[in-house]
């Protein structure tokens, strides 16, 4: 039996977060369900943050100078 954790894609996490927000905003769920949805939302938010940090690290590593040398520069969003 494998205990390897299957990683959910960033896009899937975002879609699920959007669904959770809609359910919470509708207010049609019980308090217990709200707490469960909130906890799931926090978990998925942390996963998205982790995935974004990994992507940023890859971008930093892949930055190269004109002569082909790898030059680590921070990724800047304009």
mmCIF file of N, CA and C in Angstrom:
data_model
loop_
_atom_site.group_PDB
_atom_site.id
_atom_site.type_symbol
_atom_site.label_atom_id
_atom_site.label_comp_id
_atom_site.label_asym_id
_atom_site.label_seq_id
_atom_site.Cartn_x
_atom_site.Cartn_y
_atom_site.Cartn_z
ATOM 1 N N UNK A 1 0.834 -1.171 0.000
ATOM 2 C CA UNK A 1 0.000 0.000 0.000
ATOM 3 C C UNK A 1 0.884 1.241 0.000
ATOM 4 N N UNK A 2 0.671 2.140 -0.928
ATOM 5 C CA UNK A 2 1.485 3.342 -1.055
ATOM 6 C C UNK A 2 0.920 4.473 -0.202
ATOM 7 N N UNK A 3 1.822 5.175 0.505
ATOM 8 C CA UNK A 3 1.400 6.321 1.308
ATOM 9 C C UNK A 3 1.848 7.622 0.664
ATOM 10 N N UNK A 4 2.276 7.559 -0.592
ATOM 11 C CA UNK A 4 2.734 8.746 -1.293
ATOM 12 C C UNK A 4 1.571 9.717 -1.489
ATOM 13 N N UNK A 5 1.804 10.975 -1.100
ATOM 14 C CA UNK A 5 0.776 12.004 -1.204
ATOM 15 C C UNK A 5 0.712 12.510 -2.640
ATOM 16 N N UNK A 6 -0.492 12.522 -3.224
ATOM 17 C CA UNK A 6 -0.679 13.032 -4.566
ATOM 18 C C UNK A 6 -0.829 14.545 -4.483
ATOM 19 N N UNK A 7 0.017 15.251 -5.233
ATOM 20 C CA UNK A 7 -0.038 16.709 -5.203
ATOM 21 C C UNK A 7 -1.136 17.203 -6.131
ATOM 22 N N UNK A 8 -1.952 18.094 -5.605
ATOM 23 C CA UNK A 8 -3.034 18.692 -6.374
ATOM 24 C C UNK A 8 -2.471 19.910 -7.090
ATOM 25 N N UNK A 9 -2.879 20.099 -8.328
ATOM 26 C CA UNK A 9 -2.340 21.217 -9.106
ATOM 27 C C UNK A 9 -2.795 22.554 -8.526
ATOM 28 N N UNK A 10 -2.041 23.579 -8.842
ATOM 29 C CA UNK A 10 -2.360 24.937 -8.411
ATOM 30 C C UNK A 10 -3.755 25.319 -8.899
ATOM 31 N N UNK A 11 -4.044 25.013 -10.153
ATOM 32 C CA UNK A 11 -5.327 25.372 -10.743
ATOM 33 C C UNK A 11 -6.491 24.679 -10.029
ATOM 34 N N UNK A 12 -6.294 23.411 -9.685
ATOM 35 C CA UNK A 12 -7.338 22.679 -8.962
ATOM 36 C C UNK A 12 -7.571 23.291 -7.578
ATOM 37 N N UNK A 13 -6.489 23.667 -6.900
ATOM 38 C CA UNK A 13 -6.614 24.305 -5.592
ATOM 39 C C UNK A 13 -7.362 25.630 -5.702
ATOM 40 N N UNK A 14 -7.068 26.419 -6.720
ATOM 41 C CA UNK A 14 -7.744 27.707 -6.905
ATOM 42 C C UNK A 14 -9.235 27.483 -7.162
ATOM 43 N N UNK A 15 -9.571 26.522 -8.017
ATOM 44 C CA UNK A 15 -10.985 26.235 -8.296
ATOM 45 C C UNK A 15 -11.715 25.825 -7.021
ATOM 46 N N UNK A 16 -11.078 24.999 -6.216
ATOM 47 C CA UNK A 16 -11.703 24.554 -4.975
ATOM 48 C C UNK A 16 -11.840 25.722 -3.998
ATOM 49 N N UNK A 17 -10.843 26.591 -3.944
ATOM 50 C CA UNK A 17 -10.934 27.769 -3.085
ATOM 51 C C UNK A 17 -12.102 28.659 -3.502
ATOM 52 N N UNK A 18 -12.283 28.839 -4.808
ATOM 53 C CA UNK A 18 -13.401 29.640 -5.300
ATOM 54 C C UNK A 18 -14.735 29.018 -4.886
ATOM 55 N N UNK A 19 -14.821 27.695 -4.954
ATOM 56 C CA UNK A 19 -16.035 26.987 -4.556
ATOM 57 C C UNK A 19 -16.298 27.176 -3.056
ATOM 58 N N UNK A 20 -15.252 27.081 -2.273
ATOM 59 C CA UNK A 20 -15.376 27.252 -0.827
ATOM 60 C C UNK A 20 -15.870 28.661 -0.502
ATOM 61 N N UNK A 21 -15.297 29.658 -1.146
ATOM 62 C CA UNK A 21 -15.700 31.049 -0.907
ATOM 63 C C UNK A 21 -17.177 31.240 -1.252
ATOM 64 N N UNK A 22 -17.599 30.687 -2.393
ATOM 65 C CA UNK A 22 -19.015 30.808 -2.780
ATOM 66 C C UNK A 22 -19.933 30.202 -1.716
ATOM 67 N N UNK A 23 -19.573 29.021 -1.230
ATOM 68 C CA UNK A 23 -20.395 28.358 -0.212
ATOM 69 C C UNK A 23 -20.450 29.179 1.073
ATOM 70 N N UNK A 24 -19.304 29.735 1.468
ATOM 71 C CA UNK A 24 -19.267 30.548 2.686
ATOM 72 C C UNK A 24 -20.065 31.841 2.512
ATOM 73 N N UNK A 25 -19.978 32.442 1.344
ATOM 74 C CA UNK A 25 -20.703 33.683 1.087
ATOM 75 C C UNK A 25 -22.209 33.450 1.012
ATOM 76 N N UNK A 26 -22.631 32.296 0.499
ATOM 77 C CA UNK A 26 -24.058 31.987 0.407
ATOM 78 C C UNK A 26 -24.705 31.889 1.784
ATOM 79 N N UNK A 27 -23.938 31.442 2.763
ATOM 80 C CA UNK A 27 -24.450 31.343 4.124
ATOM 81 C C UNK A 27 -25.482 30.252 4.322
ATOM 82 N N UNK A 28 -25.536 29.301 3.418
ATOM 83 C CA UNK A 28 -26.528 28.228 3.482
ATOM 84 C C UNK A 28 -25.998 26.966 4.166
ATOM 85 N N UNK A 29 -24.863 27.068 4.827
ATOM 86 C CA UNK A 29 -24.278 25.902 5.496
ATOM 87 C C UNK A 29 -24.277 26.128 7.000
ATOM 88 N N UNK A 30 -24.237 25.045 7.742
ATOM 89 C CA UNK A 30 -24.233 25.130 9.206
ATOM 90 C C UNK A 30 -22.889 25.669 9.703
ATOM 91 N N UNK A 31 -22.871 26.042 10.960
ATOM 92 C CA UNK A 31 -21.638 26.549 11.562
ATOM 93 C C UNK A 31 -20.523 25.511 11.483
ATOM 94 N N UNK A 32 -20.837 24.255 11.768
ATOM 95 C CA UNK A 32 -19.831 23.194 11.689
ATOM 96 C C UNK A 32 -19.282 23.061 10.270
ATOM 97 N N UNK A 33 -20.183 23.140 9.271
ATOM 98 C CA UNK A 33 -19.743 23.061 7.879
ATOM 99 C C UNK A 33 -18.880 24.278 7.520
ATOM 100 N N UNK A 34 -19.261 25.453 8.027
ATOM 101 C CA UNK A 34 -18.466 26.666 7.779
ATOM 102 C C UNK A 34 -17.054 26.514 8.318
ATOM 103 N N UNK A 35 -16.956 25.983 9.526
ATOM 104 C CA UNK A 35 -15.631 25.791 10.124
ATOM 105 C C UNK A 35 -14.801 24.809 9.310
ATOM 106 N N UNK A 36 -15.432 23.739 8.857
ATOM 107 C CA UNK A 36 -14.729 22.761 8.027
ATOM 108 C C UNK A 36 -14.279 23.370 6.706
ATOM 109 N N UNK A 37 -15.163 24.150 6.083
ATOM 110 C CA UNK A 37 -14.811 24.813 4.819
ATOM 111 C C UNK A 37 -13.680 25.815 5.035
ATOM 112 N N UNK A 38 -13.753 26.549 6.143
ATOM 113 C CA UNK A 38 -12.700 27.518 6.451
ATOM 114 C C UNK A 38 -11.360 26.817 6.620
ATOM 115 N N UNK A 39 -11.346 25.721 7.366
ATOM 116 C CA UNK A 39 -10.107 24.961 7.567
ATOM 117 C C UNK A 39 -9.562 24.445 6.241
ATOM 118 N N UNK A 40 -10.449 23.929 5.381
ATOM 119 C CA UNK A 40 -10.029 23.432 4.067
ATOM 120 C C UNK A 40 -9.480 24.579 3.223
ATOM 121 N N UNK A 41 -10.110 25.742 3.306
ATOM 122 C CA UNK A 41 -9.640 26.912 2.569
ATOM 123 C C UNK A 41 -8.242 27.334 3.009
ATOM 124 N N UNK A 42 -8.014 27.330 4.295
ATOM 125 C CA UNK A 42 -6.682 27.676 4.825
ATOM 126 C C UNK A 42 -5.648 26.674 4.338
ATOM 127 N N UNK A 43 -5.979 25.388 4.379
ATOM 128 C CA UNK A 43 -5.038 24.352 3.933
ATOM 129 C C UNK A 43 -4.699 24.540 2.455
ATOM 130 N N UNK A 44 -5.713 24.782 1.639
ATOM 131 C CA UNK A 44 -5.485 24.967 0.203
ATOM 132 C C UNK A 44 -4.727 26.261 -0.082
ATOM 133 N N UNK A 45 -4.976 27.304 0.701
ATOM 134 C CA UNK A 45 -4.233 28.558 0.539
ATOM 135 C C UNK A 45 -2.748 28.338 0.824
ATOM 136 N N UNK A 46 -2.451 27.603 1.863
ATOM 137 C CA UNK A 46 -1.051 27.298 2.193
ATOM 138 C C UNK A 46 -0.400 26.491 1.077
ATOM 139 N N UNK A 47 -1.140 25.541 0.509
ATOM 140 C CA UNK A 47 -0.611 24.728 -0.593
ATOM 141 C C UNK A 47 -0.321 25.611 -1.806
ATOM 142 N N UNK A 48 -1.237 26.525 -2.121
ATOM 143 C CA UNK A 48 -1.023 27.438 -3.258
ATOM 144 C C UNK A 48 0.208 28.304 -3.030
ATOM 145 N N UNK A 49 0.345 28.818 -1.822
ATOM 146 C CA UNK A 49 1.505 29.650 -1.491
ATOM 147 C C UNK A 49 2.794 28.863 -1.669
ATOM 148 N N UNK A 50 2.799 27.623 -1.216
ATOM 149 C CA UNK A 50 3.972 26.757 -1.365
ATOM 150 C C UNK A 50 4.287 26.522 -2.843
ATOM 151 N N UNK A 51 3.247 26.247 -3.641
ATOM 152 C CA UNK A 51 3.453 26.004 -5.066
ATOM 153 C C UNK A 51 3.983 27.253 -5.769
ATOM 154 N N UNK A 52 3.498 28.416 -5.388
ATOM 155 C CA UNK A 52 3.990 29.666 -5.988
ATOM 156 C C UNK A 52 5.449 29.918 -5.628
ATOM 157 N N UNK A 53 5.822 29.618 -4.385
ATOM 158 C CA UNK A 53 7.218 29.787 -3.971
ATOM 159 C C UNK A 53 8.143 28.860 -4.746
ATOM 160 N N UNK A 54 7.696 27.615 -4.975
ATOM 161 C CA UNK A 54 8.495 26.670 -5.759
ATOM 162 C C UNK A 54 8.672 27.166 -7.185
ATOM 163 N N UNK A 55 7.601 27.698 -7.769
ATOM 164 C CA UNK A 55 7.681 28.220 -9.136
ATOM 165 C C UNK A 55 8.628 29.408 -9.195
ATOM 166 N N UNK A 56 8.580 30.270 -8.205
ATOM 167 C CA UNK A 56 9.477 31.427 -8.156
ATOM 168 C C UNK A 56 10.931 30.980 -8.064
ATOM 169 N N UNK A 57 11.205 29.950 -7.274
ATOM 170 C CA UNK A 57 12.569 29.433 -7.155
ATOM 171 C C UNK A 57 13.052 28.878 -8.482
ATOM 172 N N UNK A 58 12.193 28.205 -9.220
ATOM 173 C CA UNK A 58 12.572 27.673 -10.530
ATOM 174 C C UNK A 58 12.895 28.799 -11.495
ATOM 175 N N UNK A 59 12.095 29.853 -11.468
ATOM 176 C CA UNK A 59 12.335 31.000 -12.351
ATOM 177 C C UNK A 59 13.682 31.624 -12.029
ATOM 178 N N UNK A 60 13.974 31.779 -10.753
ATOM 179 C CA UNK A 60 15.246 32.359 -10.330
ATOM 180 C C UNK A 60 16.411 31.522 -10.835
ATOM 181 N N UNK A 61 16.310 30.217 -10.725
ATOM 182 C CA UNK A 61 17.377 29.322 -11.160
ATOM 183 C C UNK A 61 17.543 29.373 -12.675
ATOM 184 N N UNK A 62 16.468 29.541 -13.401
ATOM 185 C CA UNK A 62 16.522 29.498 -14.855
ATOM 186 C C UNK A 62 16.969 30.812 -15.503
ATOM 187 N N UNK A 63 17.115 31.861 -14.729
ATOM 188 C CA UNK A 63 17.564 33.142 -15.281
ATOM 189 C C UNK A 63 19.019 32.987 -15.746
ATOM 190 N N UNK A 64 19.298 33.367 -16.983
ATOM 191 C CA UNK A 64 20.647 33.257 -17.526
ATOM 192 C C UNK A 64 21.110 34.599 -18.066
ATOM 193 N N UNK A 65 22.432 34.788 -18.067
ATOM 194 C CA UNK A 65 23.008 35.990 -18.650
ATOM 195 C C UNK A 65 23.123 35.787 -20.156
ATOM 196 N N UNK A 66 23.530 36.835 -20.868
ATOM 197 C CA UNK A 66 23.658 36.770 -22.318
ATOM 198 C C UNK A 66 24.658 35.735 -22.795
ATOM 199 N N UNK A 67 25.670 35.424 -21.998
ATOM 200 C CA UNK A 67 26.679 34.453 -22.413
ATOM 201 C C UNK A 67 26.354 33.028 -21.962
ATOM 202 N N UNK A 68 25.136 32.815 -21.489
ATOM 203 C CA UNK A 68 24.686 31.471 -21.145
ATOM 204 C C UNK A 68 24.924 31.047 -19.716
ATOM 205 N N UNK A 69 25.559 31.893 -18.917
ATOM 206 C CA UNK A 69 25.792 31.548 -17.517
ATOM 207 C C UNK A 69 24.519 31.788 -16.716
ATOM 208 N N UNK A 70 24.325 30.933 -15.747
ATOM 209 C CA UNK A 70 23.157 31.116 -14.884
ATOM 210 C C UNK A 70 23.454 32.249 -13.917
ATOM 211 N N UNK A 71 22.542 33.177 -13.866
ATOM 212 C CA UNK A 71 22.679 34.314 -12.975
ATOM 213 C C UNK A 71 21.432 34.371 -12.099
ATOM 214 N N UNK A 72 21.606 34.127 -10.829
ATOM 215 C CA UNK A 72 20.460 34.143 -9.942
ATOM 216 C C UNK A 72 20.076 35.574 -9.639
ATOM 217 N N UNK A 73 18.884 35.917 -10.059
ATOM 218 C CA UNK A 73 18.337 37.238 -9.795
ATOM 219 C C UNK A 73 16.962 37.027 -9.191
ATOM 220 N N UNK A 74 16.590 37.879 -8.289
ATOM 221 C CA UNK A 74 15.237 37.715 -7.724
ATOM 222 C C UNK A 74 14.181 37.986 -8.799
ATOM 223 N N UNK A 75 13.112 37.249 -8.704
ATOM 224 C CA UNK A 75 11.988 37.417 -9.612
ATOM 225 C C UNK A 75 11.208 38.636 -9.167
ATOM 226 N N UNK A 76 11.042 39.606 -10.043
ATOM 227 C CA UNK A 76 10.333 40.830 -9.672
ATOM 228 C C UNK A 76 9.066 40.962 -10.490
ATOM 229 N N UNK A 77 7.987 41.269 -9.818
ATOM 230 C CA UNK A 77 6.719 41.492 -10.479
ATOM 231 C C UNK A 77 6.542 42.992 -10.648
ATOM 232 N N UNK A 78 6.258 43.394 -11.885
ATOM 233 C CA UNK A 78 6.100 44.822 -12.131
ATOM 234 C C UNK A 78 4.665 45.225 -12.109
#
